[in-house]
mmCIF file of C-alpha atoms in Angstrom:
data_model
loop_
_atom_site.group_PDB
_atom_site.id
_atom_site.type_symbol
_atom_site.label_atom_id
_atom_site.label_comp_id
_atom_site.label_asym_id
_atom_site.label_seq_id
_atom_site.Cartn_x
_atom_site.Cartn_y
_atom_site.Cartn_z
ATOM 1 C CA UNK A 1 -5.441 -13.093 16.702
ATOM 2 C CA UNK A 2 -5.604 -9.855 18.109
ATOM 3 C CA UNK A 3 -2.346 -7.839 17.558
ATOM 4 C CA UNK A 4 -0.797 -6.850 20.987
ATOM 5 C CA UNK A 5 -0.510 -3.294 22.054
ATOM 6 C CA UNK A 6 2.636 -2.094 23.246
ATOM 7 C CA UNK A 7 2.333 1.108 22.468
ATOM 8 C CA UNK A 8 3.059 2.055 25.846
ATOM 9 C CA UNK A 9 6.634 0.174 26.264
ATOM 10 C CA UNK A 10 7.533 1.381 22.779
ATOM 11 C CA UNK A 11 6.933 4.873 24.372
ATOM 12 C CA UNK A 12 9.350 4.340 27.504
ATOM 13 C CA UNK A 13 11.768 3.252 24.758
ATOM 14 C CA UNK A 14 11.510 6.068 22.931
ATOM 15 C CA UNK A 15 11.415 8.480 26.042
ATOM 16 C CA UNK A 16 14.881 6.805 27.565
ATOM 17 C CA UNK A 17 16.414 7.252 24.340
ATOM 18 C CA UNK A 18 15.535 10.990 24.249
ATOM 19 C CA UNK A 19 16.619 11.217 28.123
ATOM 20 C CA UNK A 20 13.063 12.652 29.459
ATOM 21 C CA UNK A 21 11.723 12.247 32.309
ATOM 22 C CA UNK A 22 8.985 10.601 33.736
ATOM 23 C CA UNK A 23 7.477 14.162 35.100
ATOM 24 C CA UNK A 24 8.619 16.302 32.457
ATOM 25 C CA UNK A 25 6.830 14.370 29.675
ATOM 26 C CA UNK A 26 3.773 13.646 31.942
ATOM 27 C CA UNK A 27 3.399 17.513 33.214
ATOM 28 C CA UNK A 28 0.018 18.064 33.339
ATOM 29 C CA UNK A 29 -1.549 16.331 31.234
ATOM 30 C CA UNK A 30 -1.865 12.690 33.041
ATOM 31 C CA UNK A 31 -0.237 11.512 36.571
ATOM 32 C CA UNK A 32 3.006 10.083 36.671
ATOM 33 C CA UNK A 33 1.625 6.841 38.138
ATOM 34 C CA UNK A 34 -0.977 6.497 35.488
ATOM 35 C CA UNK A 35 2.026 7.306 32.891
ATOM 36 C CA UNK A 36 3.833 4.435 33.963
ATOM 37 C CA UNK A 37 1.152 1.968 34.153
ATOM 38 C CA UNK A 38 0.997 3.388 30.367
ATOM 39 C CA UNK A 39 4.674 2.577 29.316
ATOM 40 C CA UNK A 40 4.259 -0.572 30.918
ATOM 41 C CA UNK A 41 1.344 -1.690 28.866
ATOM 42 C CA UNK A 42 -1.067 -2.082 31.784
ATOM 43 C CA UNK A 43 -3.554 0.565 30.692
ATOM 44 C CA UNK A 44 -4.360 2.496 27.614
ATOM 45 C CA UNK A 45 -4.950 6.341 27.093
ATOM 46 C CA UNK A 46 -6.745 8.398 24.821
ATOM 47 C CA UNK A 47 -5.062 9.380 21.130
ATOM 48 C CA UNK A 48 -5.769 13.146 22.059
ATOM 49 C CA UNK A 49 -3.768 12.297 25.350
ATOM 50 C CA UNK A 50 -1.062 10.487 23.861
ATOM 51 C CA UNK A 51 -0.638 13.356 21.239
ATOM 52 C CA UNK A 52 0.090 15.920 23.844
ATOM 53 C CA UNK A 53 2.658 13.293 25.239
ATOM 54 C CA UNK A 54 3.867 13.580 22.450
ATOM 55 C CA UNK A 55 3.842 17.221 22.102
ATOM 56 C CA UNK A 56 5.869 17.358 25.552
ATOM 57 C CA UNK A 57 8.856 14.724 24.121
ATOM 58 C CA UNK A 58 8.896 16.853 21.238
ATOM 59 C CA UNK A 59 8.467 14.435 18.570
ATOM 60 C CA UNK A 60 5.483 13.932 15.792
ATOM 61 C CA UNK A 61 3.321 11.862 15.079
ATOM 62 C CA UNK A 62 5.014 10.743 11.785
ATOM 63 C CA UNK A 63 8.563 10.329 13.415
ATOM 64 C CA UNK A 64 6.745 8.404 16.347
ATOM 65 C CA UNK A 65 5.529 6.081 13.879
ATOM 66 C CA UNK A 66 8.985 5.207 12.354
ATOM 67 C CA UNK A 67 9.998 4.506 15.443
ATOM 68 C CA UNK A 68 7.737 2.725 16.746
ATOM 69 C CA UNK A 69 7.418 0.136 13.459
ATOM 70 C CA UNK A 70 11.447 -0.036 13.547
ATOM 71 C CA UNK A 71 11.028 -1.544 17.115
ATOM 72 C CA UNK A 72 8.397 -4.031 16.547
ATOM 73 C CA UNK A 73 6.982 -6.568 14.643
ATOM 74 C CA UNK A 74 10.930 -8.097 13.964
ATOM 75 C CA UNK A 75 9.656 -11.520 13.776
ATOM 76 C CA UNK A 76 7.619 -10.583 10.820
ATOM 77 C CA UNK A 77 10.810 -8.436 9.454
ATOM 78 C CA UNK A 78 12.874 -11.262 9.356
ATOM 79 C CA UNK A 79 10.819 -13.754 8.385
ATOM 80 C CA UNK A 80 10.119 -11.553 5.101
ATOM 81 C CA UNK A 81 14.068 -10.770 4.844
ATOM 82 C CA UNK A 82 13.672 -14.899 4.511
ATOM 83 C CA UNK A 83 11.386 -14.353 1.517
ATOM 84 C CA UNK A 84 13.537 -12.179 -0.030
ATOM 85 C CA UNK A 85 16.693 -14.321 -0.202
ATOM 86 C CA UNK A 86 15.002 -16.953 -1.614
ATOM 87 C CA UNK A 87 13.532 -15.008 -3.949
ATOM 88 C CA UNK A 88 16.967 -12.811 -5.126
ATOM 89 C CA UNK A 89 18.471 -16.791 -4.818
ATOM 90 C CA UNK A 90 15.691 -17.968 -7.501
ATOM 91 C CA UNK A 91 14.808 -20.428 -5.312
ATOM 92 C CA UNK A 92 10.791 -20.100 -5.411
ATOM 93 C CA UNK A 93 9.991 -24.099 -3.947
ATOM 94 C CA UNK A 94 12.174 -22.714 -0.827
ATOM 95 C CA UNK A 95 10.483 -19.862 -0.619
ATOM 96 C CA UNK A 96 7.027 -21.536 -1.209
ATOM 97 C CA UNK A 97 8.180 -23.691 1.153
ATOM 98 C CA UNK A 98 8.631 -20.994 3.840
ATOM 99 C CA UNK A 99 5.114 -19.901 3.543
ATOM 100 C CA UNK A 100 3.400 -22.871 3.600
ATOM 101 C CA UNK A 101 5.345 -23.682 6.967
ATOM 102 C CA UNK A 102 4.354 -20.406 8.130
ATOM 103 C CA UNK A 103 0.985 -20.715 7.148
ATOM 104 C CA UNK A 104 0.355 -24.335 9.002
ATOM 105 C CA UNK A 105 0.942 -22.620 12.248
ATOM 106 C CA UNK A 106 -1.561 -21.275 15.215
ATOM 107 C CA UNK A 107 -2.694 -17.482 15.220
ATOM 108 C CA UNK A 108 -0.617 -15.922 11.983
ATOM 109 C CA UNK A 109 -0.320 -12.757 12.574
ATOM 110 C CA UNK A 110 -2.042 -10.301 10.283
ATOM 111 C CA UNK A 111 1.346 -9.134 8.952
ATOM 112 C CA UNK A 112 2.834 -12.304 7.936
ATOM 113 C CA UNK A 113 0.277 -13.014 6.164
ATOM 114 C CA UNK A 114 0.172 -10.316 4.024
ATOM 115 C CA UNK A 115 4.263 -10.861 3.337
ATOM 116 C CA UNK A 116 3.505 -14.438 2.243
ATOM 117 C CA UNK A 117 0.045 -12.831 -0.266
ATOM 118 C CA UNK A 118 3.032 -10.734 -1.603
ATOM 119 C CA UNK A 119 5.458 -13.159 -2.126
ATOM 120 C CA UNK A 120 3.625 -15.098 -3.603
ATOM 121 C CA UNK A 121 2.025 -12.847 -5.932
ATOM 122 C CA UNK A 122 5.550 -11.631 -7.292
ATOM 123 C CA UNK A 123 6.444 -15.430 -8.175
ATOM 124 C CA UNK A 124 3.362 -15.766 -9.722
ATOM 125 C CA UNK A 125 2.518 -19.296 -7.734
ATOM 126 C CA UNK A 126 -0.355 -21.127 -8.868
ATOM 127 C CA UNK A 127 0.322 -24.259 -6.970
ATOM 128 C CA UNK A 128 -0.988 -25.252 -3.594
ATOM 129 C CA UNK A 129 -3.781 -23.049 -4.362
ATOM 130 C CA UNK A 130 -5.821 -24.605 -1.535
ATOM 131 C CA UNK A 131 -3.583 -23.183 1.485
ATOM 132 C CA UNK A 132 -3.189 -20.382 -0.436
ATOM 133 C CA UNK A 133 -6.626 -19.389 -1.160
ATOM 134 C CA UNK A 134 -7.076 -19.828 2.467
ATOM 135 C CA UNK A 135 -4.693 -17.125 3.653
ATOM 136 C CA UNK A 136 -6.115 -14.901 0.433
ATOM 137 C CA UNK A 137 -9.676 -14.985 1.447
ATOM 138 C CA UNK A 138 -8.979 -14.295 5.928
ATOM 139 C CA UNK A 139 -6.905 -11.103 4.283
ATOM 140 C CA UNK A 140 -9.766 -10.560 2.441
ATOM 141 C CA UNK A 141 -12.127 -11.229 5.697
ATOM 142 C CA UNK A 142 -10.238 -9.196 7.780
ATOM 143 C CA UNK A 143 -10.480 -6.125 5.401
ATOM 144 C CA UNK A 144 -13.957 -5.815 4.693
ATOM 145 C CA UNK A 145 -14.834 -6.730 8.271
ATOM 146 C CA UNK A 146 -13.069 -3.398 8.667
ATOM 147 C CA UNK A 147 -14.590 0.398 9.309
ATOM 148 C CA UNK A 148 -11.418 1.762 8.735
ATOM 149 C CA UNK A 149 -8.626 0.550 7.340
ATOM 150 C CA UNK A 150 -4.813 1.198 8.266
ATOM 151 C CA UNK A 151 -1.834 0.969 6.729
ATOM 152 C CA UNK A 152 -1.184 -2.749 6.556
ATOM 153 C CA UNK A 153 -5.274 -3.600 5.157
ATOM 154 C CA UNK A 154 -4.616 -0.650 2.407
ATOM 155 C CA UNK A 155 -2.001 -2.218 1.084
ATOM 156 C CA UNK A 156 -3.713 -5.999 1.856
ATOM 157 C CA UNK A 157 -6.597 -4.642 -0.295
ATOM 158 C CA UNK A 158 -3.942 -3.220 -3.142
ATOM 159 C CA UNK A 159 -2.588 -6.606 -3.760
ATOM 160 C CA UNK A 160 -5.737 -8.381 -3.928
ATOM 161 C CA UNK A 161 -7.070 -6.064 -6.261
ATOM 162 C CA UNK A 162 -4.332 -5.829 -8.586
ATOM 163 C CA UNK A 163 -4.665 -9.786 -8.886
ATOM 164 C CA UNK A 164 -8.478 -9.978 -9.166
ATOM 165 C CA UNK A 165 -10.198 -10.733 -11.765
ATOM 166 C CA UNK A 166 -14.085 -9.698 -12.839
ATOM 167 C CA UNK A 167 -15.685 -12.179 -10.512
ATOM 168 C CA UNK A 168 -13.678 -10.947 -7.390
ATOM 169 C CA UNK A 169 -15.536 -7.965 -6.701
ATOM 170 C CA UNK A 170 -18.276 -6.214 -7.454
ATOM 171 C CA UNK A 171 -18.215 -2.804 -9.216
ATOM 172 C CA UNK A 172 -20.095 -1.317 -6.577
ATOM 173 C CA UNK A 173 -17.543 -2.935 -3.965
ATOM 174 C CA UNK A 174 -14.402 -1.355 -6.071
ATOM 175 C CA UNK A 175 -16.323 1.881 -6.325
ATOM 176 C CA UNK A 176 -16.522 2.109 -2.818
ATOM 177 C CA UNK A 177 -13.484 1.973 -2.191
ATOM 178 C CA UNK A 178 -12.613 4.873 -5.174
ATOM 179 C CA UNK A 179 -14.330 6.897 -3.173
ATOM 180 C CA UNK A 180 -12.499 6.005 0.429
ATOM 181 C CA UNK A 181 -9.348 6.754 -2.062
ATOM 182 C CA UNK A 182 -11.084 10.233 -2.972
ATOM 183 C CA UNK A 183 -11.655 11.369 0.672
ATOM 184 C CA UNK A 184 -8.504 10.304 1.607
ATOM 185 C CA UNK A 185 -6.373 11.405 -1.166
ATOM 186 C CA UNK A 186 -6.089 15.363 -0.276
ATOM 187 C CA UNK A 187 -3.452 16.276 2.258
ATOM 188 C CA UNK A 188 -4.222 17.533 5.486
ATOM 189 C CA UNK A 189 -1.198 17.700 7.419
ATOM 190 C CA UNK A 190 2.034 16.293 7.525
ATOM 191 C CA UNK A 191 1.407 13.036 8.385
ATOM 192 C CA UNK A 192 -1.385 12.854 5.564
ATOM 193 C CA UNK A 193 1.145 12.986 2.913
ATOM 194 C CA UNK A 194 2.327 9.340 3.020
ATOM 195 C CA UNK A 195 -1.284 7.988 3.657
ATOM 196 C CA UNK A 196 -2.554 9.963 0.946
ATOM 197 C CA UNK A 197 0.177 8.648 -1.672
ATOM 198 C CA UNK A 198 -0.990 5.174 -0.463
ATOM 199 C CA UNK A 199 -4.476 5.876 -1.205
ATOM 200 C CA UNK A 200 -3.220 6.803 -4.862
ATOM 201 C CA UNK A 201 -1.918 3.403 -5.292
ATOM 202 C CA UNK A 202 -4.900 1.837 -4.394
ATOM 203 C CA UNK A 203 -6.870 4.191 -6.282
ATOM 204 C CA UNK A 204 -4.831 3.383 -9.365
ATOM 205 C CA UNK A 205 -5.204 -0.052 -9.024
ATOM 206 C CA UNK A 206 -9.212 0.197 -8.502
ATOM 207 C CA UNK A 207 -9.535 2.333 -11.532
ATOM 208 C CA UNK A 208 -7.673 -0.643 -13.457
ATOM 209 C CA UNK A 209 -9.590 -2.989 -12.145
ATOM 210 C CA UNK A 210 -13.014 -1.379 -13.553
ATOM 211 C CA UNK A 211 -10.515 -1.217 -17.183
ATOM 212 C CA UNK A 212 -9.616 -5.094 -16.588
ATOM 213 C CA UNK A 213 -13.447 -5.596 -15.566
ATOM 214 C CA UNK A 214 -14.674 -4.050 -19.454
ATOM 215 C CA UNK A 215 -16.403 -0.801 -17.502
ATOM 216 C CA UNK A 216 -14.847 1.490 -19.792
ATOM 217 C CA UNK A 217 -17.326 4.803 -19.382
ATOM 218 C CA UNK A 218 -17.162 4.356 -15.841
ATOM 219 C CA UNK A 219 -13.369 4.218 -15.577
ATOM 220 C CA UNK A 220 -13.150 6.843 -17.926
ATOM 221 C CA UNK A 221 -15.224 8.998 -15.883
ATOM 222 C CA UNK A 222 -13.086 7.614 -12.557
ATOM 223 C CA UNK A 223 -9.584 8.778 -14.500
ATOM 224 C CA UNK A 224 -10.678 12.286 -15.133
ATOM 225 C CA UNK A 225 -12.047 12.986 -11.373
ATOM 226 C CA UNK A 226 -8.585 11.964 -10.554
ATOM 227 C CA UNK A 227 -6.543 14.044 -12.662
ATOM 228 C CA UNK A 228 -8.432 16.670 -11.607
ATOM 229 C CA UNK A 229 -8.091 15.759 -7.867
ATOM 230 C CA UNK A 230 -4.183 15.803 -8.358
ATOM 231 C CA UNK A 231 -4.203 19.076 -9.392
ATOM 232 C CA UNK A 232 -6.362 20.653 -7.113
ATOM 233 C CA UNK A 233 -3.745 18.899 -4.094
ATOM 234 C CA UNK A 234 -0.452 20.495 -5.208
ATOM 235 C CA UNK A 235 1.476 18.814 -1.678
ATOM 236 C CA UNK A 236 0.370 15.222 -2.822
ATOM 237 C CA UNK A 237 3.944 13.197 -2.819
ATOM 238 C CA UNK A 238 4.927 12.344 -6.459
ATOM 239 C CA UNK A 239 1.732 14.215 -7.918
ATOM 240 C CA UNK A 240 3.311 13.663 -11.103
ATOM 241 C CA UNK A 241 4.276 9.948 -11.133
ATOM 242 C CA UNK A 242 0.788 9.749 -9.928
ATOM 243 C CA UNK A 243 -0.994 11.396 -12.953
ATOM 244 C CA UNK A 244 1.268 10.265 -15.149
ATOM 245 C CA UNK A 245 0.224 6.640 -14.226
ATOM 246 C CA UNK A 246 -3.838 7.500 -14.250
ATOM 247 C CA UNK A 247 -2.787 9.247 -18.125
ATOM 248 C CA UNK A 248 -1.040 6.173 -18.700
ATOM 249 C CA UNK A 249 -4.560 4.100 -17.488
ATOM 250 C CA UNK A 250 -6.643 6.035 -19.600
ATOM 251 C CA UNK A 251 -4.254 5.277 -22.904
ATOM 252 C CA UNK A 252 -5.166 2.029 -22.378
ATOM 253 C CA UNK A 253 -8.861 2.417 -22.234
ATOM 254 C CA UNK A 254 -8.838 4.494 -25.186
ATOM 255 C CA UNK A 255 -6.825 1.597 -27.394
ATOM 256 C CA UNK A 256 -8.916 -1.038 -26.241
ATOM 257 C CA UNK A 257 -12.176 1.439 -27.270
ATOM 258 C CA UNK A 258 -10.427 1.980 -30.955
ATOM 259 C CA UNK A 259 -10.428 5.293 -29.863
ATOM 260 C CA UNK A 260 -7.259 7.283 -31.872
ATOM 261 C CA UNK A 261 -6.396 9.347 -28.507
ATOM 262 C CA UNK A 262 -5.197 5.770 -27.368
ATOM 263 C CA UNK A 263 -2.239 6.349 -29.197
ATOM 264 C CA UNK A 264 -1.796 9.563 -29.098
ATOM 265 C CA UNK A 265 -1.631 9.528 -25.146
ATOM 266 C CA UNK A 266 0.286 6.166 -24.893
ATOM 267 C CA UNK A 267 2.743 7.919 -27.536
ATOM 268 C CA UNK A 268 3.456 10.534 -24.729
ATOM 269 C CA UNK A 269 3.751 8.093 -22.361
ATOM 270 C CA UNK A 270 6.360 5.880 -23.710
ATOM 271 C CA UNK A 271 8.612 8.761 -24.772
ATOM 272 C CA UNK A 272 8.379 9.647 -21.531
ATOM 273 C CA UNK A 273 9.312 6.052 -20.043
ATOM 274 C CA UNK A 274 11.811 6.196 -23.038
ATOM 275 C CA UNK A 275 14.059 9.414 -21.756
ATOM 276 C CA UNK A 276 13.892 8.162 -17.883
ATOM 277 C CA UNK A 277 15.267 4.549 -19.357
ATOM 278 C CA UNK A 278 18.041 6.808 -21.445
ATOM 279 C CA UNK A 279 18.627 9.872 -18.194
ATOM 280 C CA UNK A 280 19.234 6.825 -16.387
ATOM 281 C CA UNK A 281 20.545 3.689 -17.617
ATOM 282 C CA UNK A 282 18.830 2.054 -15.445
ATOM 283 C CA UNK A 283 17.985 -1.605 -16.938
ATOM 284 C CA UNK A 284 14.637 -1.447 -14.503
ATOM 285 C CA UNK A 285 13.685 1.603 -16.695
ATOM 286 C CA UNK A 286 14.271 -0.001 -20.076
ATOM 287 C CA UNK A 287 12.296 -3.194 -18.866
ATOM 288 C CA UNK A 288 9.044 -0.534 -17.746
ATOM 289 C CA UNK A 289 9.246 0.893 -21.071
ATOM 290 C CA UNK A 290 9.233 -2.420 -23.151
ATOM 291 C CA UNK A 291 6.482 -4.020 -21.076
ATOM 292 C CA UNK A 292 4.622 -0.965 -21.386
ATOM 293 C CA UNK A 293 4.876 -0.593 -24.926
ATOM 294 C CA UNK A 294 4.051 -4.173 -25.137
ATOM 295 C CA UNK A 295 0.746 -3.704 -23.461
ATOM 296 C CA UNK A 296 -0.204 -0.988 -25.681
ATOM 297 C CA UNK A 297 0.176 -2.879 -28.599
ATOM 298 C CA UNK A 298 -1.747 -5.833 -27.160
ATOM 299 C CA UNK A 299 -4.790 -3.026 -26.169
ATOM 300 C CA UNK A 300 -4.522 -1.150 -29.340
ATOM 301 C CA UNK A 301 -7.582 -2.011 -31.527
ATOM 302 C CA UNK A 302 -6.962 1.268 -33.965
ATOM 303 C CA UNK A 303 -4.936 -0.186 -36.339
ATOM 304 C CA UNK A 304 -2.415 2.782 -36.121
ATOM 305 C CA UNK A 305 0.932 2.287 -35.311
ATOM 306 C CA UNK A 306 2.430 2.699 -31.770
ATOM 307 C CA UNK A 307 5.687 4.483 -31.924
ATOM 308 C CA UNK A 308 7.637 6.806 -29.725
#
């Protein structure tokens, strides 16, 4: 189903708030009349236009944005605040139960059925897999019917590839999309900042899949490009977390290749995970560092000892 656009009455919204008026924000740039017939969703205007709207309520893009996604889309909000009782609850057959009523209705929205993929995923479901599978493979559709992909199909395509296995995808599929995550990854502007630190995530996960996938020289090769990406994009958001996860990737590789910079890197890495867990206290911390570790020891093929 076609998502609606409202752009327009989200704008009126956010113009009343601010106390402009209709003339003032229009000035030049467009008529009045053709301004309203904007805000009230009856006609549709350029994104160069609608910038310079912007521009004359004195807002950016970024803030416009926040605005606009804390206004709509609710039913979706609260449906996954749902989700998330029944999941803090323990209650996953309620929860499963929520998605599967969800998911036997007319025109899901895109949204929605991403929350339930998520969900899902975190409870590790295996049940039902015939609804399931469904909703999985029209995310799936809907993504790679896709030129471009926004926000929402980023992360879609994150989720599925952090569960896929071999057979999922193609390498040449997953190295497309490294290099979507390359072109994207170096900031522009303000707004850039936030999609580019999305990118990274789905860059990390891509690289992990060709690890997962046994195409070690290749995701070798991948990891390095990166860390050398980072550092030529010193206004990336959490540029460290960021290549301290693709370091933490390539430890990994290295084990599983019997390679003795496997444990030298992953050494690094869980002293680092170790003094966050102590700095902080933080149980969450501790939990990262043990399943870390614990995967390390799993990939190690070396036969030296993993210690930190």
């Amino acid at each position: 189903m076609a998502e609606k656009n409202v752009h327009g009455s989200i704008f009126k919204k956010l113009r009343e708030e601010r106390e402009y008026k209709l003339k003032d924000v229009a000035g030049d740039i467009i008529s009045t009349r053709t301004l309203i017939r904007f805000e009230s969703d009856e006609t549709s205007i350029s994104i160069a236009t609608f910038e310079k709207l912007l521009e004359n309520l004195d807002i950016n893009y970024l803030d416009y944005l926040t605005f606009y996604y804390d206004n709509t889309d609710t039913e979706t909000t609260e449906f996954a605040n749902r989700l998330q009782k029944l999941l803090q609850s323990g209650s996953s057959s309620k929860l499963v139960n929520e998605c599967k009523k969800e998911l036997k209705k007319k025109d899901i929205e895109f949204s929605k059925r991403l929350t339930i993929l998520i969900y899902l995923n975190n409870i590790l479901w295996k049940e039902d897999k015939e609804l399931f599978e469904e909703n999985r493979r029209i995310i799936k559709d809907r993504i790679e019917s896709l030129n471009k992909l926004g926000f929402d199909e980023i992360y879609g395509l994150f989720i599925l590839i952090y569960s896929a296995s071999k057979g999922d995808y193609s390498v040449e599929y997953i190295e497309r999309i490294i290099d979507e995550c390359f072109k994207n990854i170096p900031v522009r502007n303000y707004l850039s900042k936030y999609m580019s630190a999305v990118y990274c995530d789905l860059l990390k996960v891509a690289i992990s899949f060709l690890v997962r996938s046994g195409y070690y020289e290749l995701a070798e090769k991948r990891c390095k490009e990166t860390l050398k990406l980072f550092n030529e994009n010193p206004l990336l958001l959490n540029r460290a977390a960021f290549s301290k996860e693709i370091v933490a990737i390539l430890a990994s590789l290295y084990l599983l290749q019997d390679k003795e910079e496997g444990v030298i890197l992953a050494n690094k890495i869980l002293k680092y995970e170790d003094i966050v867990a102590e700095i902080t206290g933080d149980p969450y911390y501790r939990q990262v560092r043990d399943v870390t570790y614990e995967a390390y020891c799993k990939a190690n093929k070396t036969g030296l000892d993993i210690e930190f």
